[in-house]
Short mmCIF file of C-alpha atoms and ligand atoms in Angstrom, two decimals:
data_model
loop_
_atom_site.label_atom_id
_atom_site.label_comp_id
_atom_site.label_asym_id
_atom_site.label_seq_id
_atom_site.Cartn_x
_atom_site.Cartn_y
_atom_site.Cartn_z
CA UNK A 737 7.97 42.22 19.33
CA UNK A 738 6.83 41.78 22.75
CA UNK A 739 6.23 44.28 25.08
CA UNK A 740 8.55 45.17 27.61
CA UNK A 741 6.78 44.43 31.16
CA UNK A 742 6.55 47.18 33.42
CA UNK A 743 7.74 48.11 36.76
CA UNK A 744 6.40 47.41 40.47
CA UNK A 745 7.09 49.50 43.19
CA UNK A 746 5.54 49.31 46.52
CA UNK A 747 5.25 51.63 49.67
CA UNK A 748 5.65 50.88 53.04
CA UNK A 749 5.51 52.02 56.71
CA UNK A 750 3.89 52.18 59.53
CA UNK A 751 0.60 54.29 60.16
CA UNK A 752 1.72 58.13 60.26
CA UNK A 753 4.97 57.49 58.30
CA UNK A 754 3.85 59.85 55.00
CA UNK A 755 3.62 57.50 52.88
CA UNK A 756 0.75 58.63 51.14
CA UNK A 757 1.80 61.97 50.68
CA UNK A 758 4.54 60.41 48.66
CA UNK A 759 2.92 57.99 46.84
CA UNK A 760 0.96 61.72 45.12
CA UNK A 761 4.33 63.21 43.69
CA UNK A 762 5.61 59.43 42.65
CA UNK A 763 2.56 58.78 40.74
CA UNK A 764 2.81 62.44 39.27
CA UNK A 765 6.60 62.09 38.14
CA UNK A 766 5.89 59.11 36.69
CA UNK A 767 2.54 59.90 34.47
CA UNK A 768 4.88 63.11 34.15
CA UNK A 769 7.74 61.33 32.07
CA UNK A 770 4.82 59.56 30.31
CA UNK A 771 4.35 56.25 31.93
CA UNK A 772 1.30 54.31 31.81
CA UNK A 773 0.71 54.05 35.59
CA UNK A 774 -1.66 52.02 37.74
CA UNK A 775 -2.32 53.07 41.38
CA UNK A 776 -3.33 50.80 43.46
CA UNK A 777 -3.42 49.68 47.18
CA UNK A 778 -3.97 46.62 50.10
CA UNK A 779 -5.42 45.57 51.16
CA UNK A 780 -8.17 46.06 48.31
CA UNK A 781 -7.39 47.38 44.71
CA UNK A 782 -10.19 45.35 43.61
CA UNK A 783 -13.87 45.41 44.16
CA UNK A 784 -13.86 41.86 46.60
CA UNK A 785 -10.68 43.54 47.73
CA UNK A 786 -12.21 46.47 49.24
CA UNK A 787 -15.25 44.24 50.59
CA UNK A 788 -12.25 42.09 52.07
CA UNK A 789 -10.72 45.57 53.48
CA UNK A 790 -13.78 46.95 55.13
CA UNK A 791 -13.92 43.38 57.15
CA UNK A 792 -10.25 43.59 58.26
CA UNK A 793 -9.77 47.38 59.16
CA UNK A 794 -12.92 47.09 61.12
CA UNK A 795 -14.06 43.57 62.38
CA UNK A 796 -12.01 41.71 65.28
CA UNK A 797 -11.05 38.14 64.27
CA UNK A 798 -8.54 35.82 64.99
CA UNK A 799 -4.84 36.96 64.16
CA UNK A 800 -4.76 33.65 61.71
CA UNK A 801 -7.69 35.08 60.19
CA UNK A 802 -6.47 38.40 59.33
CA UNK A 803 -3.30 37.18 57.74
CA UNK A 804 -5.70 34.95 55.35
CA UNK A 805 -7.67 37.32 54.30
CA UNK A 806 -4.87 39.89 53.66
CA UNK A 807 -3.50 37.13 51.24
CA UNK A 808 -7.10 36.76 49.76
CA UNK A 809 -7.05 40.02 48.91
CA UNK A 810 -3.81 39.94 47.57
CA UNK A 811 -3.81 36.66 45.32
CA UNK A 812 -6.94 39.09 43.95
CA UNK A 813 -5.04 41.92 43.36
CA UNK A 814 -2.28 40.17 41.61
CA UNK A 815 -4.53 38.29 39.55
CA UNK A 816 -6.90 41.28 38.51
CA UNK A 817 -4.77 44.07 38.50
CA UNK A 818 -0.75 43.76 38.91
CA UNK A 819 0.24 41.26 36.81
CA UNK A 820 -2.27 42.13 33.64
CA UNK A 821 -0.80 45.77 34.12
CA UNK A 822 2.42 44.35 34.29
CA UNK A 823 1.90 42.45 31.36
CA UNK A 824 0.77 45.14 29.50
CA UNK A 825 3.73 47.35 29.74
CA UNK A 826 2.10 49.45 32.65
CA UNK A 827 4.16 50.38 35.67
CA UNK A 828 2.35 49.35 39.27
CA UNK A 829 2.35 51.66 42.21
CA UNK A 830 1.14 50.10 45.24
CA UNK A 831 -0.31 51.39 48.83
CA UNK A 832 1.22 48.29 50.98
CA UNK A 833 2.01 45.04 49.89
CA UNK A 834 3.69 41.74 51.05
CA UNK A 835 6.32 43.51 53.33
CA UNK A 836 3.16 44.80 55.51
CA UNK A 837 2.02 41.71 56.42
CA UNK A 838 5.26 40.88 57.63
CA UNK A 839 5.55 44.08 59.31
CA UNK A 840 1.73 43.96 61.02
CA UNK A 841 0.03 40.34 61.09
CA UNK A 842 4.00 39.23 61.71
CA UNK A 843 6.14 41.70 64.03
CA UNK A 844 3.19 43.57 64.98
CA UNK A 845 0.39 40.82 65.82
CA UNK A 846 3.43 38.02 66.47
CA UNK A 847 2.23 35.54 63.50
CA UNK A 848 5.59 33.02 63.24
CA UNK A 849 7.38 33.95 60.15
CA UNK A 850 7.21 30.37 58.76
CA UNK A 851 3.41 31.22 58.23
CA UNK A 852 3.66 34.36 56.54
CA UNK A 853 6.42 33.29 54.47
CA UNK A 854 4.51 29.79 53.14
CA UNK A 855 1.79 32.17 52.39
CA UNK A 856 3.92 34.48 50.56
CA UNK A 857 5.62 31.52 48.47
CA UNK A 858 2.06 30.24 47.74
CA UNK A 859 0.16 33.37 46.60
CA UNK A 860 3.13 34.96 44.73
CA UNK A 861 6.30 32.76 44.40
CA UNK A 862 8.41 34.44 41.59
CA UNK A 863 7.09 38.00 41.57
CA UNK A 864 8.71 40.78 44.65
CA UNK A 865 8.48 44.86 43.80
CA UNK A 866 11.20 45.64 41.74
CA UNK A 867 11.28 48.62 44.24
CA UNK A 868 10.12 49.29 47.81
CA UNK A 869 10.15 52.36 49.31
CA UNK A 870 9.90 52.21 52.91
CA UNK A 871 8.95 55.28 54.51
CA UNK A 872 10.77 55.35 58.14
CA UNK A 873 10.21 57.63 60.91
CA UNK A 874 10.26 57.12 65.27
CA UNK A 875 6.55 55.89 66.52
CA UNK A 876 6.09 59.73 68.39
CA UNK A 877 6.36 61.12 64.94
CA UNK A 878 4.49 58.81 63.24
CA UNK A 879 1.67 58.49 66.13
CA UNK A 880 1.49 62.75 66.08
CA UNK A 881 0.44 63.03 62.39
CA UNK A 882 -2.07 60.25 62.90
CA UNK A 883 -3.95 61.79 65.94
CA UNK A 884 -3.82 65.44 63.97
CA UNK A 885 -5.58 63.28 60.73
CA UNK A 886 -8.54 61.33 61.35
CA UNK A 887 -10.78 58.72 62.99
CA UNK A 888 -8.49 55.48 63.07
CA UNK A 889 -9.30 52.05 61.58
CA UNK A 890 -8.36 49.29 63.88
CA UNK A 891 -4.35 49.01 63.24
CA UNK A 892 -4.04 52.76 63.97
CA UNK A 893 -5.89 52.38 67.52
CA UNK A 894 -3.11 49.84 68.97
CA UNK A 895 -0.37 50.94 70.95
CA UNK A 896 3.10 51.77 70.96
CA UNK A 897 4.55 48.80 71.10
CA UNK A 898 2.47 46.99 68.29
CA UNK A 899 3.93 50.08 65.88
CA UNK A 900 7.46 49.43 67.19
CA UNK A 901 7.68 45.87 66.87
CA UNK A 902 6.10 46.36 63.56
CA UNK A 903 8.57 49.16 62.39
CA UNK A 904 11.77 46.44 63.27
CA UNK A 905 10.17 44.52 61.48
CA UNK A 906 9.88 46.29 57.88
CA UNK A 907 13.36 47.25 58.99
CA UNK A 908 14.63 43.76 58.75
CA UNK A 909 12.93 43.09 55.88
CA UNK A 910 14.67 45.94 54.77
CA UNK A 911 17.68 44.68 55.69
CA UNK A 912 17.70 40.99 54.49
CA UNK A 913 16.28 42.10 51.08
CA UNK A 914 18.42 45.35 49.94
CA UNK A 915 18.49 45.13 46.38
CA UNK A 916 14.84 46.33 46.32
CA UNK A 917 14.23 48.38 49.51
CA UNK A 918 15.25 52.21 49.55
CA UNK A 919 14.58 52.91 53.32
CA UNK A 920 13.53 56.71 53.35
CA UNK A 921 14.16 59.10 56.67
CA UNK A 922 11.06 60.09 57.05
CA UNK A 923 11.61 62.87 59.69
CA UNK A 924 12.89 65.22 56.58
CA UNK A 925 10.79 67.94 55.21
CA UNK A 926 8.70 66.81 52.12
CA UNK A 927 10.63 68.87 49.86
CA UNK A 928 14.07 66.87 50.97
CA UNK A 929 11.98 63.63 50.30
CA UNK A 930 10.65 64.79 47.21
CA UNK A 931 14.32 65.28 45.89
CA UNK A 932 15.32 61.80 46.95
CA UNK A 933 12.65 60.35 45.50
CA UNK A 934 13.09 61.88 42.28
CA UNK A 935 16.51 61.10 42.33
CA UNK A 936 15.70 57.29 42.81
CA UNK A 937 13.05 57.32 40.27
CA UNK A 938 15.75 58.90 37.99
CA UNK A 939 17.80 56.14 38.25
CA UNK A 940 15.19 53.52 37.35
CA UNK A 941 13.52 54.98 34.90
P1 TYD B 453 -3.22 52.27 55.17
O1 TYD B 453 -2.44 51.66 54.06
O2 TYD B 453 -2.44 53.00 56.19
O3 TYD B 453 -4.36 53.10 54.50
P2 TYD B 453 -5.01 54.43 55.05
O4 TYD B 453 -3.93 55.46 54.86
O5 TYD B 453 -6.19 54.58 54.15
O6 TYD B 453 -5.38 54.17 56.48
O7 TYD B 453 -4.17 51.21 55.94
C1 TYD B 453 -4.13 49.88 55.77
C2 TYD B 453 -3.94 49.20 57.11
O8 TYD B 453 -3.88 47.79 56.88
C3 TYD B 453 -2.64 49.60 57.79
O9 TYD B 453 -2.90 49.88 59.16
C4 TYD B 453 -1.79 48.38 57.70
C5 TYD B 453 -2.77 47.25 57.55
N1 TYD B 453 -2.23 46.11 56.76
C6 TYD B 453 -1.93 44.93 57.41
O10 TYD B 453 -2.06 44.81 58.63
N2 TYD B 453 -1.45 43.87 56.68
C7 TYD B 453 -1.28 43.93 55.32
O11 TYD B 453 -0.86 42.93 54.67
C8 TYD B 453 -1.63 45.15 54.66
C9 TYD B 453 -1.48 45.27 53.17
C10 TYD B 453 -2.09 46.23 55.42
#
């Protein structure tokens, strides 16, 4: 018999968004209902992953650059982690995936879309998240949970209009690809999340 090959869902948004918040209660419902899980993020989710991360959260480099290396990371990831666990039977969550580079090195940084999407059809042509949850809220929002959090990595220092141009863009992705995105309002309490979430998981499971 062969074993049946487990889900991928992914989780998006921009910086401030709540994403990870959410990403705690998915991975407990699922490990809950008695999933194998594997929780993983990008970029990183591998040990030349995270070396790869530390450069591009922190080090200035050419736009071209940054796109690379989040696709290094990736084509990592995939090979190390995703697919084995997919393999295996083992459902993937993921912190970030494809959609963000899209959303960042593409709306945000203004990398042509014919780039990011050669790179996407080179480093993973037949596999997309069976699910994305994209976690949607207005920039103030988003920009007044990140100032009450922490000291910011490079993305979270630029400005308003980098996280707007970036948000249209997961939104069109959203858009052109909706048998896979679930775009969530953000702006609701956790608990009303939490209940929607559920409710999708529910129906996948
Ligand atoms: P994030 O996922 O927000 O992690 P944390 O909550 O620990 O800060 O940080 C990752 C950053 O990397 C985020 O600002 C988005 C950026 N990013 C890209 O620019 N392109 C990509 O392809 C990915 C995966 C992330």
């Amino acid at each position: 018999m062969t074993q049946a090959r487990g889900k991928f869902i992914s989780f998006e948004g921009i910086d401030g968004a709540g994403k990870s918040t959410h990403i705690g209660f998915v991975s407990s419902y699922l490990r809950e209902r008695g999933l194998e899980l594997v929780s993983t993020r990008e970029p990183g989710g591998t040990p030349l992953g995270e070396k790869l991360r530390e450069l591009v959260l922190h080090e200035k480099m050419h736009l071209e650059t940054e796109a690379l290396l989040m696709f290094a990371s990736r084509r990592e990831h995939l090979a190390q982690v995703i697919e084995p666990a997919l393999a295996s039977g083992a459902w993937v969550i993921s912190d970030r995936f494809t959609d963000a580079s899209f959303a960042y090195q593409g709306g945000g940084r203004g990398l042509g879309r014919d780039k990011l999407d050669a790179l996407e059809q080179w480093v993973h042509p037949d596999l997309q998240p069976d699910l994305t949850l994209l976690f949607d809220v207005p920039l103030e929002v988003a920009r007044a949970r990140l100032d009450a959090t922490r000291a910011l990595d490079k993305f979270e220092q630029e400005k308003a209009d980098f996280f707007a141009a970036a948000r249209a863009e997961y939104l069109r992705r959203a858009a052109q690809f909706p048998a896979r995105f679930r775009v969530i309002d953000s702006t609701q309490t956790i608990a009303a999340i939490q209940l929607q979430l559920a409710a999708l998981l529910d129906a996948i499971l």
